[in-house]
Every structure is written in structure tokens, then in C-alpha cells.
């Protein structure tokens, strides 16, 4: 196989997005559009990748180099057409390119690597000067049409604005993805002119030039033409995003064996990894690099971003970010796991609990209404309802450490830095300011005083006072 050069066109303005962010940087399925295209390009193992940038070249260029560090950026100062853009790319490579050249546009996020590889294999097997990745669409408006002769051989690509009435009826279109013999392309680029309806240098004119020179030209018709659909505005972006999601869910259901109760309300991004027999309940979003192990049940109404969920864990109505949930752990309903949360095997983060930089060892439990920040809770320990780990003194953050098999009471405040020893306990309402030794019970609330007859004296005539009187309340402080 000859050397492969991929050229990605990303210089256009994308004004229809009406955005301060360049079109190809808009995200679908958790990745920028150009990110999807660069990923697809990788599956043909290119020797070189050149991305043509123009509008907002700093923003786009930096993003491209981050995703594909070894790639070349070519700057197209003014957008004079796809032929001009490719010429700029070839100039960036020293003015000449051998082997096979594949031209992609940066706004087709659904493009799959295997389709691109099949297209390229077909191009090389047929030894063509130019191959077009084409497709049949219901509404060809706006696309370049594939014009064929009576034998079905490709004659030319005619752009919408240059097409006559008959040509406009053609439903086979140029996807914008083309493959070339590099030597032919290098030469053809010098001959492409801009004498057309748009006054642009059309890359597609290379097809006619190849025909005139008696070289082989052909189109590879992709059945699943949506893969080459571009997004020019926000509604198309949303449609492509939805279609990508549908495809991702389909993959997990059919190829891996994941149960997704309601695909219409489930969103899973491209980089997420799920194991067999995971169950996803309605209203769930799995984002970023989230990984879910076997038999875990996620949802309903749960968002996890860059989280790791252990086998058989149960995560209900939860929002999580950069958190690790242990095997068989239970989270929620209504839990908020913030970065640095790690929960052990069989642990529990219960209802209305927020955690941050918090490590719960195996079997540790924080079942109700708590904030656990900058803390460690030892194996088998239970944190009482309504506990606050007061980690911030207004200046710096401090850690609280609770040992193994400790039992802390309801409505505690741990004023960090503080340590509760193994097997220690605290009474209800304790404000823990000093370390509790192993096995000790800490209490900080003073003895309780009852002011008898208080309701009758201080709230006379109220329902409270009447209820107290009906219950036989005396006033022992005023005999
Ligand atoms: C192009 C094709 C058309 C095809 C369609 C598919 C040409 C002449 N026409 O038309 O046959 O059906 O794509 O979508 O190629 N770009 C640059 N620099 C430029 C011009 C364009 O980088 O100077 C980039 C754009 O950012 C875009 C891509 O090339 O990503 C296609 O350009 P666009 O102007 O959208 O071409 P179309 O008119 O859609
Ligand atoms: Ca276009």
C-alpha cells in the first residue's frame, strides 16, 4: 500500500452556527466535530494528517494539535474554495504529494473509520486517479451532483449553482470526501480555475480533469449516507447529535448486551465504556470517560461524567463527576458525588448526601443528609444522619479521618482537621473539635435542662399552650 496523506478541511467560517465558537469545534456525542473526523481518519493509519485552518485558526489549530499532536496545520488566509484549500495543504507539504490523498471535511461527525477504510481500499484496488465517496439522498439540494454517462461511468461533479435542470434531478451526491492519486492531484491543482457560479476553486473539478486526461475516475456509493452528513447550524447539530446517540445506544444494546429501558431519554457519549448486563434506566446521561462494570444499575435520572462504576453497584438519581463507585455500592437517591470521591465495595452514599475528595472504605456508610468533604471514612463505619464535615475554616481546607467500625451520631459536625479512632463513637449533636481516641465515645452537648411550664408562660393563648395544658403540663418552676 502506498503512503496515505489525509487532508482535513476546516477553514470555513461556519457563520450559520451564529456562535463565537468555530463550527467544527461544536460538540456532539462528547467530542468536537473535527475530533470525530480526526478519529475516523486514524483508522486508515495515515502517514500524515494535514488540517487546513482559516477562520479562528488559533482556536481550531490548538484543538487539532491537542487531538493529533503529530499533524500539520496549513493556514488558508482567505476561503477561495475547496480546491484552493487543498492546494494550501499540499503547499504545506512542500508543494508535492505522492501516494494516496484522502480529503475529508471537518463537519461530518458520524463518519466511521471502517467506512473510510472500505472507501480507501476500493480506491486503491481500482487504481483510480480520483474516487468520490458518494451517496443517494432524498433531497440533493446544495450538494454537488455525480454526473454519469450511459454506461454509468462518472463524468464529472456539478455543483448546485452550476447544475442545469436535468442535473438537479440527480440524487447521487458528492459527500465531499474524495480520494486521489497524489501525483495526479498535485498536477490537477495547478489547473483548477474559478470560472464558475461561485467564483471559487472547486476541488470537484479534478474529476472532469482526470476524465479529460483519460484517467480512471469512480464513485463509491455509501449506503449509510448519513455518515457523511455535515452540520451547518444548530438544528442540524442537534439532529446529528441525536443520531449519533441512537447509534451509540444501538451498539451497546446489540453488540455488548446492555439493557437500556428508554433510549429516547438516555444519552451516552462516544468514549463511555459499558460491560455486559449493565442496566440503564430512563433519564440517564453517561458522559466523558465513564466506565460501568457488569450488572450495575444506573438511573433513573442520573448524570455521571468521567466516573467509574463497580460491578453490581446501584446508582439512583445521582449527579457524579470524577468519582469512583465501588463494587456493589449504593448511591442515592439524590446524591451528589464531586471529584475525588471514592466509595469502597458495598459502601453507601445515601439520600441528599454530597461528597468531595472523600474516600469511603469498604462497607462504610453515609446514609442520610450529609456533606462529606475532604474526608476518609474507615471500613465498616457508619456516619449518622445530618452530619457535616466542616472542612473549610475560611482560609484553608482540612481533612477529617474516621477510623474502622466507628459509629458517629446524628447531626454531628466534624471540625477539620480531626481524627476519630477505630471503633470510636460520638453522641447525637456532637461538635467534634478534638481527636477522639479509639474506642472512646465523644459527647459535646451539655446536660439537657427542661424549663417546666414554659409554653403556658411564654406562649399563653396559643395552640401550643393549650396542647400542653391538655397533656397536664405543670409549672413546677413556679409552685
Ligand atoms: C462541497 C462540494 C460538494 C459536496 C459538498 C458536501 C466542492 C466544490 N463542493 O460543497 O460537491 O456535495 O461539499 O458537503 O468541493 N473549506 C475550506 N476552505 C475553503 C472552502 C471550504 O476549508 O476555501 C471547507 C469548509 O470549511 C467545509 C468544506 O471545505 O468544511 C466544504 O466547503 P463548502 O463551502 O461547505 O462546500 P459545499 O458548497 O458544501
Ligand atoms: Ca458544506
Short mmCIF file of C-alpha atoms and ligand atoms in Angstrom, two decimals:
data_model
loop_
_atom_site.label_atom_id
_atom_site.label_comp_id
_atom_site.label_asym_id
_atom_site.label_seq_id
_atom_site.Cartn_x
_atom_site.Cartn_y
_atom_site.Cartn_z
CA UNK A 1 0.00 0.00 0.00
CA UNK A 2 1.22 3.48 -0.82
CA UNK A 3 1.73 6.29 1.67
CA UNK A 4 -1.51 7.83 2.87
CA UNK A 5 -2.00 11.55 3.42
CA UNK A 6 -5.25 12.77 4.96
CA UNK A 7 -6.27 16.38 4.40
CA UNK A 8 -8.99 17.72 6.69
CA UNK A 9 -10.76 20.89 5.52
CA UNK A 10 -11.63 23.09 8.47
CA UNK A 11 -11.12 26.64 7.28
CA UNK A 12 -14.73 27.69 6.66
CA UNK A 13 -16.39 30.28 8.85
CA UNK A 14 -19.50 28.35 9.82
CA UNK A 15 -21.47 31.59 10.18
CA UNK A 16 -24.79 29.76 10.29
CA UNK A 17 -23.88 28.41 13.73
CA UNK A 18 -24.19 32.03 14.96
CA UNK A 19 -21.53 31.24 17.51
CA UNK A 20 -18.32 32.67 18.85
CA UNK A 21 -17.04 29.10 18.71
CA UNK A 22 -15.93 27.80 15.32
CA UNK A 23 -18.33 25.34 13.72
CA UNK A 24 -16.02 22.32 13.77
CA UNK A 25 -15.35 22.79 17.49
CA UNK A 26 -19.01 22.34 18.39
CA UNK A 27 -19.51 19.07 20.17
CA UNK A 28 -21.71 16.06 19.54
CA UNK A 29 -21.52 12.83 21.48
CA UNK A 30 -18.90 14.31 23.79
CA UNK A 31 -16.39 15.27 21.12
CA UNK A 32 -15.87 18.15 18.72
CA UNK A 33 -16.96 17.51 15.15
CA UNK A 34 -13.37 17.75 13.95
CA UNK A 35 -12.40 15.38 16.77
CA UNK A 36 -14.72 12.73 15.37
CA UNK A 37 -13.28 13.22 11.89
CA UNK A 38 -9.69 13.01 13.13
CA UNK A 39 -10.59 9.81 15.00
CA UNK A 40 -12.12 8.29 11.86
CA UNK A 41 -9.01 9.31 9.90
CA UNK A 42 -6.85 7.29 12.29
CA UNK A 43 -8.44 4.06 11.11
CA UNK A 44 -6.71 4.33 7.72
CA UNK A 45 -3.34 4.62 9.53
CA UNK A 46 -2.35 7.81 7.71
CA UNK A 47 1.32 8.63 7.29
CA UNK A 48 0.44 12.32 7.50
CA UNK A 49 -2.56 14.37 8.55
CA UNK A 50 -2.84 17.96 7.36
CA UNK A 51 -5.61 20.17 8.68
CA UNK A 52 -6.47 23.32 6.76
CA UNK A 53 -7.43 26.12 9.14
CA UNK A 54 -8.52 29.66 8.40
CA UNK A 55 -11.21 31.33 10.43
CA UNK A 56 -10.18 31.41 14.09
CA UNK A 57 -7.07 29.43 13.23
CA UNK A 58 -5.59 29.72 16.74
CA UNK A 59 -8.65 28.16 18.38
CA UNK A 60 -9.05 25.40 15.79
CA UNK A 61 -5.32 24.78 15.35
CA UNK A 62 -4.70 24.39 19.08
CA UNK A 63 -7.58 21.94 19.37
CA UNK A 64 -6.38 19.88 16.40
CA UNK A 65 -2.81 19.70 17.70
CA UNK A 66 -4.09 18.59 21.08
CA UNK A 67 -6.02 15.71 19.48
CA UNK A 68 -3.45 14.84 16.80
CA UNK A 69 -0.09 16.10 18.08
CA UNK A 70 1.91 14.99 15.06
CA UNK A 71 -0.32 16.60 12.47
CA UNK A 72 0.45 19.52 10.17
CA UNK A 73 -1.55 22.75 10.14
CA UNK A 74 -1.94 24.60 6.86
CA UNK A 75 -3.26 28.14 7.02
CA UNK A 76 -5.68 29.26 4.32
CA UNK A 77 -5.78 33.05 4.61
CA UNK A 78 -8.93 33.52 2.57
CA UNK A 79 -11.51 30.88 1.74
CA UNK A 80 -11.44 30.64 -2.02
CA UNK A 81 -12.91 27.17 -2.32
CA UNK A 82 -12.14 23.54 -1.60
CA UNK A 83 -9.63 23.33 -4.48
CA UNK A 84 -7.76 26.30 -3.05
CA UNK A 85 -7.87 24.77 0.44
CA UNK A 86 -6.31 21.53 -0.78
CA UNK A 87 -3.68 23.49 -2.69
CA UNK A 88 -2.75 25.24 0.57
CA UNK A 89 -2.46 21.83 2.25
CA UNK A 90 -0.21 20.48 -0.49
CA UNK A 91 1.96 23.61 -0.30
CA UNK A 92 2.36 22.99 3.43
CA UNK A 93 3.75 19.57 2.49
CA UNK A 94 6.36 21.11 0.19
CA UNK A 95 4.23 21.55 -2.94
CA UNK A 96 4.03 17.90 -3.88
CA UNK A 97 2.38 14.80 -2.53
CA UNK A 98 2.80 11.17 -3.58
CA UNK A 99 0.82 8.08 -2.72
CA UNK A 100 -2.83 8.33 -1.81
CA UNK A 101 -4.51 11.52 -0.62
CA UNK A 102 -7.84 11.47 1.19
CA UNK A 103 -9.73 14.73 1.58
CA UNK A 104 -12.23 14.99 4.45
CA UNK A 105 -14.38 17.85 5.67
CA UNK A 106 -14.26 18.56 9.38
CA UNK A 107 -18.01 18.80 9.98
CA UNK A 108 -19.10 15.18 9.44
CA UNK A 109 -19.08 13.69 12.95
CA UNK A 110 -20.92 10.48 12.05
CA UNK A 111 -18.22 9.33 9.65
CA UNK A 112 -16.99 5.91 10.69
CA UNK A 113 -13.45 4.70 10.37
CA UNK A 114 -14.47 1.39 8.80
CA UNK A 115 -16.41 3.18 6.04
CA UNK A 116 -13.42 5.35 5.30
CA UNK A 117 -11.15 2.30 5.22
CA UNK A 118 -13.51 0.49 2.81
CA UNK A 119 -13.65 3.56 0.56
CA UNK A 120 -9.88 3.77 0.51
CA UNK A 121 -9.44 0.06 -0.17
CA UNK A 122 -11.83 0.39 -3.13
CA UNK A 123 -9.93 3.42 -4.43
CA UNK A 124 -6.58 1.67 -4.28
CA UNK A 125 -7.87 -1.63 -5.69
CA UNK A 126 -9.35 0.20 -8.71
CA UNK A 127 -6.15 2.25 -9.15
CA UNK A 128 -8.15 5.40 -9.83
CA UNK A 129 -6.89 8.94 -10.21
CA UNK A 130 -9.95 10.15 -8.30
CA UNK A 131 -12.57 8.35 -6.21
CA UNK A 132 -15.66 10.02 -4.82
CA UNK A 133 -17.44 8.85 -1.70
CA UNK A 134 -20.99 9.34 -2.93
CA UNK A 135 -24.47 8.61 -1.63
CA UNK A 136 -28.09 8.74 -2.69
CA UNK A 137 -30.14 11.31 -0.81
CA UNK A 138 -33.83 12.17 -0.89
CA UNK A 139 -33.13 15.90 -1.14
CA UNK A 140 -29.92 16.63 -3.04
CA UNK A 141 -30.30 20.43 -2.86
CA UNK A 142 -26.99 22.15 -2.18
CA UNK A 143 -24.78 19.18 -2.98
CA UNK A 144 -22.51 18.55 -5.93
CA UNK A 145 -24.22 16.01 -8.22
CA UNK A 146 -22.49 12.92 -9.62
CA UNK A 147 -22.97 13.04 -13.39
CA UNK A 148 -22.56 9.67 -15.13
CA UNK A 149 -22.65 8.64 -18.80
CA UNK A 150 -24.93 5.98 -20.31
CA UNK A 151 -22.52 3.26 -19.14
CA UNK A 152 -22.69 4.53 -15.60
CA UNK A 153 -19.13 5.86 -15.65
CA UNK A 154 -18.58 9.05 -13.68
CA UNK A 155 -18.06 12.08 -15.92
CA UNK A 156 -17.99 14.98 -13.50
CA UNK A 157 -19.25 16.54 -10.29
CA UNK A 158 -21.51 19.53 -10.96
CA UNK A 159 -22.18 21.93 -8.11
CA UNK A 160 -25.72 23.01 -7.24
CA UNK A 161 -25.27 26.53 -8.57
CA UNK A 162 -23.76 25.33 -11.85
CA UNK A 163 -26.17 22.46 -12.46
CA UNK A 164 -28.80 22.56 -15.21
CA UNK A 165 -32.38 21.40 -14.66
CA UNK A 166 -31.66 17.77 -15.59
CA UNK A 167 -28.56 17.61 -13.40
CA UNK A 168 -30.51 18.98 -10.46
CA UNK A 169 -32.73 15.90 -10.63
CA UNK A 170 -29.74 13.65 -9.87
CA UNK A 171 -29.93 12.29 -6.35
CA UNK A 172 -26.46 10.78 -6.19
CA UNK A 173 -24.32 13.40 -4.48
CA UNK A 174 -20.71 14.08 -3.62
CA UNK A 175 -20.30 13.63 0.12
CA UNK A 176 -17.28 15.94 -0.04
CA UNK A 177 -14.97 13.04 0.80
CA UNK A 178 -12.59 12.30 -2.06
CA UNK A 179 -9.52 10.13 -2.62
CA UNK A 180 -6.78 10.96 -5.10
CA UNK A 181 -3.62 9.67 -6.59
CA UNK A 182 -1.22 12.20 -5.10
CA UNK A 183 0.80 12.84 -8.24
CA UNK A 184 -2.36 13.48 -10.27
CA UNK A 185 -3.76 15.75 -7.53
CA UNK A 186 -0.57 17.82 -7.33
CA UNK A 187 -0.73 18.47 -11.05
CA UNK A 188 -4.52 18.97 -11.23
CA UNK A 189 -4.48 21.64 -8.51
CA UNK A 190 -2.44 23.90 -10.78
CA UNK A 191 -5.10 23.64 -13.48
CA UNK A 192 -8.30 24.09 -11.46
CA UNK A 193 -9.77 27.51 -12.18
CA UNK A 194 -12.51 29.57 -10.58
CA UNK A 195 -14.66 30.30 -13.62
CA UNK A 196 -17.97 29.14 -12.10
CA UNK A 197 -21.13 30.43 -10.43
CA UNK A 198 -19.41 30.93 -7.06
CA UNK A 199 -16.08 32.18 -8.37
CA UNK A 200 -14.36 29.53 -6.23
CA UNK A 201 -11.69 26.94 -6.93
CA UNK A 202 -13.67 23.71 -6.85
CA UNK A 203 -11.76 20.60 -5.81
CA UNK A 204 -14.50 18.66 -7.56
CA UNK A 205 -13.27 19.97 -10.93
CA UNK A 206 -10.43 17.45 -10.57
CA UNK A 207 -12.92 14.77 -11.62
CA UNK A 208 -13.52 16.36 -15.03
CA UNK A 209 -9.77 16.97 -15.46
CA UNK A 210 -9.00 13.33 -14.79
CA UNK A 211 -11.59 12.25 -17.35
CA UNK A 212 -10.13 14.59 -19.96
CA UNK A 213 -6.70 13.10 -19.34
CA UNK A 214 -8.15 9.61 -19.85
CA UNK A 215 -7.56 8.59 -16.23
CA UNK A 216 -9.82 6.37 -14.15
CA UNK A 217 -12.50 8.04 -12.07
CA UNK A 218 -15.15 6.39 -9.95
CA UNK A 219 -17.62 6.78 -7.14
CA UNK A 220 -18.02 4.51 -4.14
CA UNK A 221 -21.63 4.81 -3.06
CA UNK A 222 -22.04 4.60 0.70
CA UNK A 223 -25.39 3.10 1.62
CA UNK A 224 -25.42 4.70 5.07
CA UNK A 225 -25.14 8.19 3.66
CA UNK A 226 -25.90 9.91 6.98
CA UNK A 227 -22.32 9.21 7.96
CA UNK A 228 -21.23 11.97 5.62
CA UNK A 229 -23.85 14.49 6.66
CA UNK A 230 -22.48 17.81 7.81
CA UNK A 231 -23.82 20.18 10.43
CA UNK A 232 -24.04 23.79 9.36
CA UNK A 233 -26.40 25.16 12.01
CA UNK A 234 -27.60 24.33 15.50
CA UNK A 235 -30.64 22.33 14.38
CA UNK A 236 -28.50 20.11 12.18
CA UNK A 237 -26.08 19.79 15.07
CA UNK A 238 -28.88 18.60 17.34
CA UNK A 239 -30.13 16.15 14.72
CA UNK A 240 -26.68 14.68 14.18
CA UNK A 241 -26.15 14.51 17.94
CA UNK A 242 -29.37 12.58 18.34
CA UNK A 243 -28.49 10.24 15.51
CA UNK A 244 -25.03 9.64 16.95
CA UNK A 245 -26.58 8.87 20.33
CA UNK A 246 -29.01 6.45 18.71
CA UNK A 247 -26.10 4.67 17.06
CA UNK A 248 -24.07 4.53 20.28
CA UNK A 249 -27.02 3.06 22.24
CA UNK A 250 -27.68 0.55 19.48
CA UNK A 251 -24.06 -0.57 19.71
CA UNK A 252 -24.22 -1.17 23.48
CA UNK A 253 -27.54 -2.99 23.26
CA UNK A 254 -26.79 -5.27 20.31
CA UNK A 255 -23.04 -5.81 20.49
CA UNK A 256 -22.44 -5.88 24.24
CA UNK A 257 -25.74 -6.73 25.91
CA UNK A 258 -26.66 -3.62 27.85
CA UNK A 259 -30.29 -3.05 28.85
CA UNK A 260 -31.45 0.48 28.07
CA UNK A 261 -35.00 0.89 29.21
CA UNK A 262 -35.71 4.12 27.37
CA UNK A 263 -33.34 5.01 24.53
CA UNK A 264 -35.26 8.26 23.95
CA UNK A 265 -34.15 9.70 27.28
CA UNK A 266 -30.73 8.07 27.57
CA UNK A 267 -27.58 9.81 26.38
CA UNK A 268 -24.25 8.06 26.19
CA UNK A 269 -21.14 9.74 24.85
CA UNK A 270 -18.66 8.21 22.47
CA UNK A 271 -15.88 7.40 24.95
CA UNK A 272 -18.06 5.72 27.59
CA UNK A 273 -17.44 2.00 28.17
CA UNK A 274 -20.15 -0.34 29.44
CA UNK A 275 -19.98 -4.00 30.40
CA UNK A 276 -22.44 -6.78 29.70
CA UNK A 277 -25.69 -6.80 31.69
CA UNK A 278 -25.45 -3.20 32.77
CA UNK A 279 -28.96 -1.72 33.11
CA UNK A 280 -29.65 1.91 32.34
CA UNK A 281 -32.93 3.42 33.49
CA UNK A 282 -34.69 6.44 31.91
CA UNK A 283 -33.26 9.94 32.08
CA UNK A 284 -29.62 8.89 32.38
CA UNK A 285 -26.59 10.60 30.84
CA UNK A 286 -23.24 8.86 30.83
CA UNK A 287 -20.56 11.32 29.79
CA UNK A 288 -16.86 11.64 29.17
CA UNK A 289 -14.70 8.67 30.08
CA UNK A 290 -17.29 6.99 32.29
CA UNK A 291 -16.83 3.23 32.70
CA UNK A 292 -19.52 0.94 34.11
CA UNK A 293 -18.87 -2.67 35.18
CA UNK A 294 -21.14 -5.71 34.89
CA UNK A 295 -24.58 -5.83 36.47
CA UNK A 296 -24.50 -2.23 37.66
CA UNK A 297 -27.85 -0.43 37.50
CA UNK A 298 -27.76 3.28 36.74
CA UNK A 299 -30.70 5.67 36.96
CA UNK A 300 -33.31 6.81 36.67
CA UNK A 301 -32.38 10.49 36.24
CA UNK A 302 -28.65 10.16 36.75
CA UNK A 303 -25.73 12.04 35.19
CA UNK A 304 -22.25 10.60 35.51
CA UNK A 305 -19.26 12.34 33.98
CA UNK A 306 -15.82 10.70 34.00
CA UNK A 307 -16.97 8.24 36.66
CA UNK A 308 -16.10 4.62 37.31
CA UNK A 309 -18.92 2.39 38.50
CA UNK A 310 -18.14 -1.02 40.02
CA UNK A 311 -19.84 -4.32 39.30
CA UNK A 312 -23.34 -4.63 40.66
CA UNK A 313 -23.40 -1.08 42.00
CA UNK A 314 -26.71 0.74 42.18
CA UNK A 315 -26.74 4.48 41.36
CA UNK A 316 -30.12 6.20 41.67
CA UNK A 317 -30.98 9.85 40.83
CA UNK A 318 -27.39 10.92 41.20
CA UNK A 319 -25.07 13.55 39.78
CA UNK A 320 -21.46 12.43 39.73
CA UNK A 321 -18.22 13.83 38.41
CA UNK A 322 -14.77 12.23 38.56
CA UNK A 323 -15.96 9.76 41.17
CA UNK A 324 -15.21 6.08 41.65
CA UNK A 325 -18.07 3.93 42.90
CA UNK A 326 -17.14 0.54 44.34
CA UNK A 327 -18.49 -2.89 43.51
CA UNK A 328 -21.93 -3.43 44.96
CA UNK A 329 -22.03 0.11 46.35
CA UNK A 330 -25.29 2.03 46.66
CA UNK A 331 -25.58 5.67 45.75
CA UNK A 332 -28.62 7.92 46.02
CA UNK A 333 -31.37 8.66 45.56
CA UNK A 334 -30.35 12.33 45.29
CA UNK A 335 -26.63 12.07 45.85
CA UNK A 336 -24.02 14.49 44.52
CA UNK A 337 -20.60 12.93 44.06
CA UNK A 338 -17.95 15.52 43.35
CA UNK A 339 -14.37 15.00 42.12
CA UNK A 340 -12.15 12.84 44.30
CA UNK A 341 -14.95 10.73 45.69
CA UNK A 342 -14.07 7.02 46.03
CA UNK A 343 -16.51 4.63 47.57
CA UNK A 344 -15.47 1.10 48.53
CA UNK A 345 -17.08 -2.25 47.97
CA UNK A 346 -20.55 -2.45 49.47
CA UNK A 347 -20.41 1.12 50.70
CA UNK A 348 -23.32 3.53 50.72
CA UNK A 349 -23.79 7.19 49.92
CA UNK A 350 -27.43 7.82 50.63
CA UNK A 351 -30.14 10.39 50.18
CA UNK A 352 -29.19 14.06 49.93
CA UNK A 353 -25.53 13.39 50.53
CA UNK A 354 -22.78 15.45 48.91
CA UNK A 355 -19.23 14.13 48.79
CA UNK A 356 -15.98 15.72 47.63
CA UNK A 357 -12.42 14.42 47.95
CA UNK A 358 -13.92 11.77 50.14
CA UNK A 359 -12.84 8.17 50.48
CA UNK A 360 -15.31 5.69 51.90
CA UNK A 361 -13.65 2.35 52.64
CA UNK A 362 -15.37 -0.99 52.05
CA UNK A 363 -18.73 -1.16 53.78
CA UNK A 364 -18.60 2.45 55.01
CA UNK A 365 -21.95 4.20 55.03
CA UNK A 366 -23.19 7.78 54.94
CA UNK A 367 -26.89 7.12 54.57
CA UNK A 368 -28.67 10.47 55.01
CA UNK A 369 -28.48 14.25 54.59
CA UNK A 370 -24.76 14.88 54.91
CA UNK A 371 -21.82 16.80 53.47
CA UNK A 372 -18.63 14.78 53.33
CA UNK A 373 -15.74 16.95 52.16
CA UNK A 374 -12.02 16.13 52.40
CA UNK A 375 -12.62 13.04 54.47
CA UNK A 376 -11.82 9.41 54.96
CA UNK A 377 -14.35 7.06 56.46
CA UNK A 378 -12.87 3.72 57.51
CA UNK A 379 -14.05 0.23 56.73
CA UNK A 380 -17.48 -0.65 58.12
CA UNK A 381 -18.03 2.75 59.77
CA UNK A 382 -21.41 4.45 59.82
CA UNK A 383 -21.84 8.22 59.75
CA UNK A 384 -25.06 9.41 61.39
CA UNK A 385 -27.79 11.34 59.61
CA UNK A 386 -27.29 15.05 59.05
CA UNK A 387 -23.54 15.15 59.52
CA UNK A 388 -21.35 17.95 58.24
CA UNK A 389 -17.66 17.51 57.64
CA UNK A 390 -16.62 21.13 58.20
CA UNK A 391 -13.55 21.09 56.01
CA UNK A 392 -13.09 24.79 55.44
CA UNK A 393 -12.09 27.28 58.11
CA UNK A 394 -12.50 30.23 55.78
CA UNK A 395 -8.85 30.15 54.77
CA UNK A 396 -7.75 26.59 54.10
CA UNK A 397 -9.26 23.15 53.59
CA UNK A 398 -8.57 20.41 56.17
CA UNK A 399 -9.18 16.66 56.33
CA UNK A 400 -11.23 14.55 58.69
CA UNK A 401 -10.31 10.91 59.24
CA UNK A 402 -12.71 8.41 60.73
CA UNK A 403 -11.29 5.00 61.59
CA UNK A 404 -12.67 1.49 61.12
CA UNK A 405 -16.03 0.38 62.52
CA UNK A 406 -16.75 3.75 64.10
CA UNK A 407 -20.35 4.83 64.83
CA UNK A 408 -20.92 8.54 64.74
CA UNK A 409 -24.19 10.04 65.94
CA UNK A 410 -26.78 12.07 64.10
CA UNK A 411 -26.27 15.74 63.44
CA UNK A 412 -22.54 15.80 64.11
CA UNK A 413 -20.10 18.40 62.91
CA UNK A 414 -16.51 17.34 62.34
CA UNK A 415 -14.40 20.45 62.55
CA UNK A 416 -11.36 19.51 60.48
CA UNK A 417 -8.57 18.69 60.92
CA UNK A 418 -9.77 15.99 63.28
CA UNK A 419 -9.48 12.23 63.68
CA UNK A 420 -11.94 9.72 65.09
CA UNK A 421 -10.22 6.48 66.10
CA UNK A 422 -11.10 2.90 65.19
CA UNK A 423 -14.16 1.63 67.00
CA UNK A 424 -14.91 5.07 68.45
CA UNK A 425 -18.32 6.72 68.65
CA UNK A 426 -19.92 10.12 69.04
CA UNK A 427 -23.22 11.14 70.58
CA UNK A 428 -26.03 12.86 68.73
CA UNK A 429 -25.36 16.52 68.05
CA UNK A 430 -21.66 16.30 68.83
CA UNK A 431 -19.39 19.03 67.54
CA UNK A 432 -16.10 17.17 67.20
CA UNK A 433 -13.24 19.66 67.50
CA UNK A 434 -10.65 17.37 69.03
CA UNK A 435 -9.46 13.90 68.14
CA UNK A 436 -11.46 11.00 69.54
CA UNK A 437 -9.25 8.11 70.71
CA UNK A 438 -10.01 4.55 69.51
CA UNK A 439 -12.93 3.02 71.35
CA UNK A 440 -13.97 6.28 73.09
CA UNK A 441 -17.39 7.92 72.94
CA UNK A 442 -17.30 11.68 72.39
CA UNK A 443 -20.15 13.89 73.54
CA UNK A 444 -20.03 17.67 73.37
CA UNK A 445 -23.59 18.76 74.06
CA UNK A 446 -24.13 19.87 77.71
CA UNK A 447 -26.67 18.22 80.03
CA UNK A 448 -30.26 18.96 79.00
CA UNK A 449 -32.33 21.45 81.07
CA UNK A 450 -36.16 21.38 80.93
CA UNK A 451 -37.86 24.70 81.75
CA UNK A 452 -41.19 23.40 83.01
CA UNK A 453 -44.34 25.38 82.14
CA UNK A 454 -42.51 27.40 79.51
CA UNK A 455 -45.35 27.17 76.93
CA UNK A 456 -48.01 28.46 79.36
CA UNK A 457 -45.79 31.37 80.48
CA UNK A 458 -44.22 32.46 77.23
CA UNK A 459 -46.84 31.44 74.67
CA UNK A 460 -50.12 31.94 76.51
CA UNK A 461 -53.29 31.58 74.48
CA UNK A 462 -51.62 29.68 71.67
CA UNK A 463 -52.41 26.21 70.39
CA UNK A 464 -49.08 25.15 71.78
CA UNK A 465 -50.01 26.26 75.29
CA UNK A 466 -53.45 24.64 75.06
CA UNK A 467 -51.97 21.33 73.90
CA UNK A 468 -49.52 21.44 76.80
CA UNK A 469 -52.31 22.13 79.25
CA UNK A 470 -54.43 19.29 77.83
CA UNK A 471 -51.46 16.99 78.36
CA UNK A 472 -51.40 18.01 82.00
CA UNK A 473 -48.32 20.21 81.82
CA UNK A 474 -47.49 21.65 85.22
CA UNK A 475 -45.44 24.67 86.10
CA UNK A 476 -43.00 23.15 88.53
CA UNK A 477 -40.70 26.15 88.35
CA UNK A 478 -43.50 28.32 89.94
CA UNK A 479 -45.12 26.10 92.55
C1 LIG B 1 -18.76 20.79 -1.18
C2 LIG B 1 -18.55 20.13 -2.53
C3 LIG B 1 -19.85 19.46 -2.97
C4 LIG B 1 -20.32 18.48 -1.92
C5 LIG B 1 -20.43 19.17 -0.56
C6 LIG B 1 -20.72 18.17 0.52
C7 LIG B 1 -16.89 21.48 -3.69
C8 LIG B 1 -16.65 22.49 -4.70
N1 LIG B 1 -18.13 21.11 -3.47
O1 LIG B 1 -19.70 21.81 -1.39
O2 LIG B 1 -19.66 18.80 -4.21
O3 LIG B 1 -21.56 17.94 -2.30
O4 LIG B 1 -19.20 19.82 -0.23
O5 LIG B 1 -20.96 18.83 1.72
O6 LIG B 1 -15.96 20.96 -3.10
N2 LIG B 1 -13.49 24.82 3.03
C9 LIG B 1 -12.26 25.30 3.33
N3 LIG B 1 -11.76 26.32 2.60
C10 LIG B 1 -12.45 26.87 1.57
C11 LIG B 1 -13.72 26.34 1.27
C12 LIG B 1 -14.21 25.32 2.02
O7 LIG B 1 -11.60 24.83 4.25
O8 LIG B 1 -11.93 27.78 0.94
C13 LIG B 1 -14.03 23.73 3.85
C14 LIG B 1 -15.26 24.16 4.59
O9 LIG B 1 -14.93 24.60 5.89
C15 LIG B 1 -16.08 22.89 4.63
C16 LIG B 1 -15.65 22.13 3.39
O10 LIG B 1 -14.43 22.70 2.99
O11 LIG B 1 -15.79 22.10 5.76
C17 LIG B 1 -16.68 22.18 2.27
O12 LIG B 1 -16.83 23.51 1.87
P1 LIG B 1 -18.23 24.13 1.50
O13 LIG B 1 -18.01 25.53 1.10
O14 LIG B 1 -19.20 23.85 2.58
O15 LIG B 1 -18.59 23.29 0.21
P2 LIG B 1 -20.02 22.98 -0.32
O16 LIG B 1 -20.54 24.12 -1.06
O17 LIG B 1 -20.86 22.40 0.76
CA1 LIG B 2 -20.89 22.03 3.11
#
